[in-house]
Every structure is written in C-alpha cells, then in structure tokens.
XYZ file of N, CA and C in Angstrom:
246
model
N 0.874 -1.195 -0.032
C 0.011 -0.001 0.020
C 0.849 1.287 -0.020
N 0.267 2.301 -0.597
C 0.996 3.645 -0.611
C 0.366 4.502 0.374
N 1.080 5.423 1.007
C 0.529 6.502 1.814
C 0.396 7.663 0.915
N -0.820 8.209 0.758
C -1.070 9.301 -0.138
C -1.621 10.490 0.643
N -0.967 11.649 0.404
C -1.415 12.922 0.947
C -1.586 13.931 -0.161
N -2.833 14.414 -0.384
C -3.128 15.508 -1.397
C -3.537 16.772 -0.652
N -2.673 17.844 -0.869
C -2.957 19.085 -0.276
C -3.142 20.203 -1.350
N -4.137 21.032 -1.081
C -4.393 22.241 -1.942
C -4.172 23.432 -1.053
N -4.181 24.645 -1.686
C -4.041 25.866 -0.870
C -5.209 25.992 0.178
N -6.370 25.359 -0.133
C -7.569 25.562 0.742
C -7.552 24.546 1.911
N -7.172 23.310 1.617
C -7.308 22.198 2.671
C -6.572 20.950 2.285
N -6.621 20.005 3.138
C -6.069 18.606 2.860
C -7.171 17.908 2.134
N -6.949 17.561 0.861
C -7.965 16.956 0.086
C -8.121 15.465 0.428
N -6.986 14.793 0.771
C -6.949 13.353 1.067
C -5.721 12.989 1.838
N -5.891 12.126 2.838
C -4.721 11.670 3.618
C -5.065 10.212 4.032
N -4.450 9.182 3.329
C -4.727 7.833 3.694
C -3.951 6.888 2.840
N -4.346 5.605 2.915
C -3.618 4.546 2.163
C -4.421 4.157 0.918
N -3.659 3.974 -0.152
C -4.251 3.574 -1.495
C -3.358 2.532 -2.064
N -3.918 1.857 -3.133
C -3.174 0.906 -3.890
C -2.371 1.495 -5.077
N -2.967 2.563 -5.652
C -2.340 3.190 -6.811
C -2.908 4.667 -6.873
N -2.009 5.379 -7.676
C -2.284 6.802 -7.965
C -2.008 7.117 -9.434
N -2.890 7.656 -10.140
C -2.739 8.017 -11.532
C -2.651 9.513 -11.668
N -1.651 10.113 -12.163
C -1.483 11.569 -12.199
C -1.192 12.040 -13.607
N -1.605 13.335 -13.930
C -1.381 13.887 -15.242
C 0.014 14.657 -15.232
N 1.099 13.841 -15.421
C 2.418 14.460 -15.469
C 2.586 15.380 -16.654
N 3.665 16.281 -16.588
C 3.870 17.182 -17.675
C 4.322 16.495 -18.953
N 4.921 15.300 -18.812
C 5.323 14.527 -19.915
C 4.305 13.425 -20.308
N 3.193 13.421 -19.749
C 2.155 12.490 -19.901
C 1.662 11.787 -18.648
N 0.560 11.129 -18.675
C -0.084 10.547 -17.525
C 0.806 9.281 -17.103
N 0.946 9.168 -15.756
C 1.659 8.003 -15.323
C 0.991 7.497 -13.965
N 1.284 6.176 -13.718
C 0.630 5.548 -12.474
C 1.819 5.227 -11.505
N 1.487 5.519 -10.248
C 2.421 5.211 -9.121
C 1.800 4.022 -8.370
N 2.677 3.037 -8.271
C 2.324 1.726 -7.562
C 3.243 1.549 -6.381
N 3.026 0.524 -5.601
C 3.872 0.229 -4.569
C 5.303 -0.015 -4.948
N 6.283 0.485 -4.203
C 7.741 0.426 -4.487
C 8.147 1.176 -5.791
N 7.435 2.240 -6.076
C 7.835 3.114 -7.210
C 9.154 3.790 -6.858
N 9.888 4.046 -7.940
C 11.249 4.701 -7.729
C 10.966 6.168 -7.239
N 11.871 6.717 -6.489
C 11.711 8.108 -5.979
C 11.660 9.009 -7.210
N 10.735 10.000 -7.124
C 10.527 10.924 -8.258
C 9.907 12.191 -7.766
N 10.250 13.288 -8.494
C 9.563 14.552 -8.283
C 9.212 15.040 -9.719
N 7.853 15.399 -9.867
C 7.393 15.809 -11.181
C 6.347 16.798 -11.105
N 6.329 17.729 -12.115
C 5.323 18.732 -12.181
C 4.060 18.034 -12.781
N 2.882 18.591 -12.402
C 1.596 18.066 -12.967
C 0.894 19.125 -13.751
N 0.279 18.647 -14.839
C -0.489 19.548 -15.677
C -1.950 19.489 -15.252
N -2.738 20.313 -15.930
C -4.204 20.207 -15.757
C -4.709 18.839 -16.175
N -5.533 18.236 -15.379
C -6.085 16.892 -15.619
C -6.774 16.304 -14.453
N -6.771 14.989 -14.431
C -7.453 14.263 -13.360
C -6.474 13.345 -12.585
N -6.520 13.445 -11.224
C -5.815 12.538 -10.404
C -6.837 11.382 -9.992
N -6.474 10.172 -10.218
C -7.278 9.056 -9.806
C -6.578 8.217 -8.743
N -7.216 7.898 -7.666
C -6.664 6.986 -6.653
C -7.692 6.188 -6.033
N -7.273 5.124 -5.394
C -8.231 4.173 -4.745
C -7.612 3.020 -4.104
N -8.389 2.361 -3.315
C -7.852 1.176 -2.507
C -8.006 -0.093 -3.352
N -8.911 -0.165 -4.317
C -9.125 -1.273 -5.152
C -9.399 -0.725 -6.589
N -9.087 -1.630 -7.507
C -9.258 -1.190 -8.872
C -10.670 -0.725 -9.307
N -11.661 -1.292 -8.608
C -13.037 -0.900 -8.867
C -13.526 0.314 -8.175
N -12.775 0.826 -7.215
C -13.241 2.026 -6.449
C -12.168 3.142 -6.617
N -12.320 3.928 -7.602
C -11.391 5.039 -7.895
C -12.093 6.345 -7.546
N -11.321 7.196 -6.936
C -11.811 8.629 -6.710
C -11.036 9.457 -7.736
N -11.851 10.389 -8.351
C -11.262 11.361 -9.375
C -11.309 12.704 -8.788
N -10.101 13.441 -8.974
C -10.017 14.763 -8.518
C -9.465 15.643 -9.657
N -10.229 16.570 -10.149
C -9.738 17.411 -11.235
C -8.760 18.531 -10.658
N -7.665 18.622 -11.323
C -6.650 19.640 -10.872
C -6.282 20.532 -11.975
N -5.770 21.699 -11.604
C -5.314 22.705 -12.621
C -3.795 22.626 -12.803
N -3.098 21.842 -11.930
C -1.717 21.725 -11.932
C -1.148 21.564 -10.569
N 0.194 21.368 -10.437
C 0.806 21.146 -9.173
C 2.121 20.327 -9.374
N 2.449 19.548 -8.262
C 3.646 18.678 -8.385
C 3.371 17.475 -7.501
N 4.124 16.450 -7.787
C 4.092 15.147 -7.068
C 5.469 14.757 -6.560
N 5.613 14.192 -5.397
C 6.828 13.657 -4.918
C 6.540 12.200 -4.444
N 7.305 11.279 -4.838
C 7.260 9.886 -4.372
C 8.533 9.494 -3.716
N 8.452 8.959 -2.539
C 9.610 8.484 -1.799
C 9.230 7.436 -0.725
N 9.799 6.245 -0.887
C 9.562 5.151 0.150
C 8.068 4.839 0.283
N 7.344 4.740 -0.776
C 5.866 4.400 -0.687
C 5.021 5.516 -0.094
N 5.513 6.760 -0.009
C 4.840 7.958 0.382
C 4.700 8.834 -0.845
N 3.424 9.107 -1.204
C 3.136 9.977 -2.336
C 2.512 11.249 -1.804
N 3.234 12.428 -2.171
C 2.736 13.746 -1.741
C 2.394 14.527 -2.970
N 1.108 15.025 -3.053
C 0.736 15.910 -4.154
C 0.374 17.277 -3.571
N 0.926 18.289 -4.232
C 0.529 19.637 -3.873
C -0.137 20.224 -5.133
N -1.437 20.502 -5.065
C -2.214 20.687 -6.298
C -3.106 21.930 -6.128
N -3.456 22.520 -7.252
C -4.512 23.505 -7.383
C -5.830 22.823 -7.864
N -6.896 22.733 -7.045
C -8.035 21.947 -7.424
C -8.961 22.791 -8.325
N -9.564 22.179 -9.286
C -10.454 22.766 -10.227
C -11.890 22.594 -9.596
N -12.424 23.674 -9.025
C -13.737 23.587 -8.382
C -14.784 24.300 -9.141
C-alpha cells in the first residue's frame, strides 16, 4: 500500500492509504504503484485518480501542481479545479 497525501491551498484533500495513484504528469499521464522509484514531477491540468481497489477510484480534477514519491509515500501539492 501507498501512503497518499493530497494538499491544496484551501485544505487537505485526502490523507490515507491507497493501492495506486494516476497523475497527469507534464510529460504524460503515469501511474504510481507500490515500491515506485523516487521521483519529483510537475503536474499539468487533468485528473488525479486514486483508490484502494481497482473498482473503487476517486477522481479529482486539478489545474496543476507537483508530485513527490519516496519510500511508498506519495505527496501531491495541487490546485483543485472547483
């Protein structure tokens, strides 16, 4: 499992454990799974998808931001499209 924390300027959007995270990277969409290599990447406008099982995905529309992955901890700092 991954520890995911999504923060926006307004609030903490999500803080919990998930199986995967799909993000709109600047070079294209990519998925973060357990034991992903460390990475820092900018995010473009698009949809972040995360969930505990493949059938239960939460979608969050963002205007941009960045993601950091390190030791199964995924941190997203995003601007949310509301």
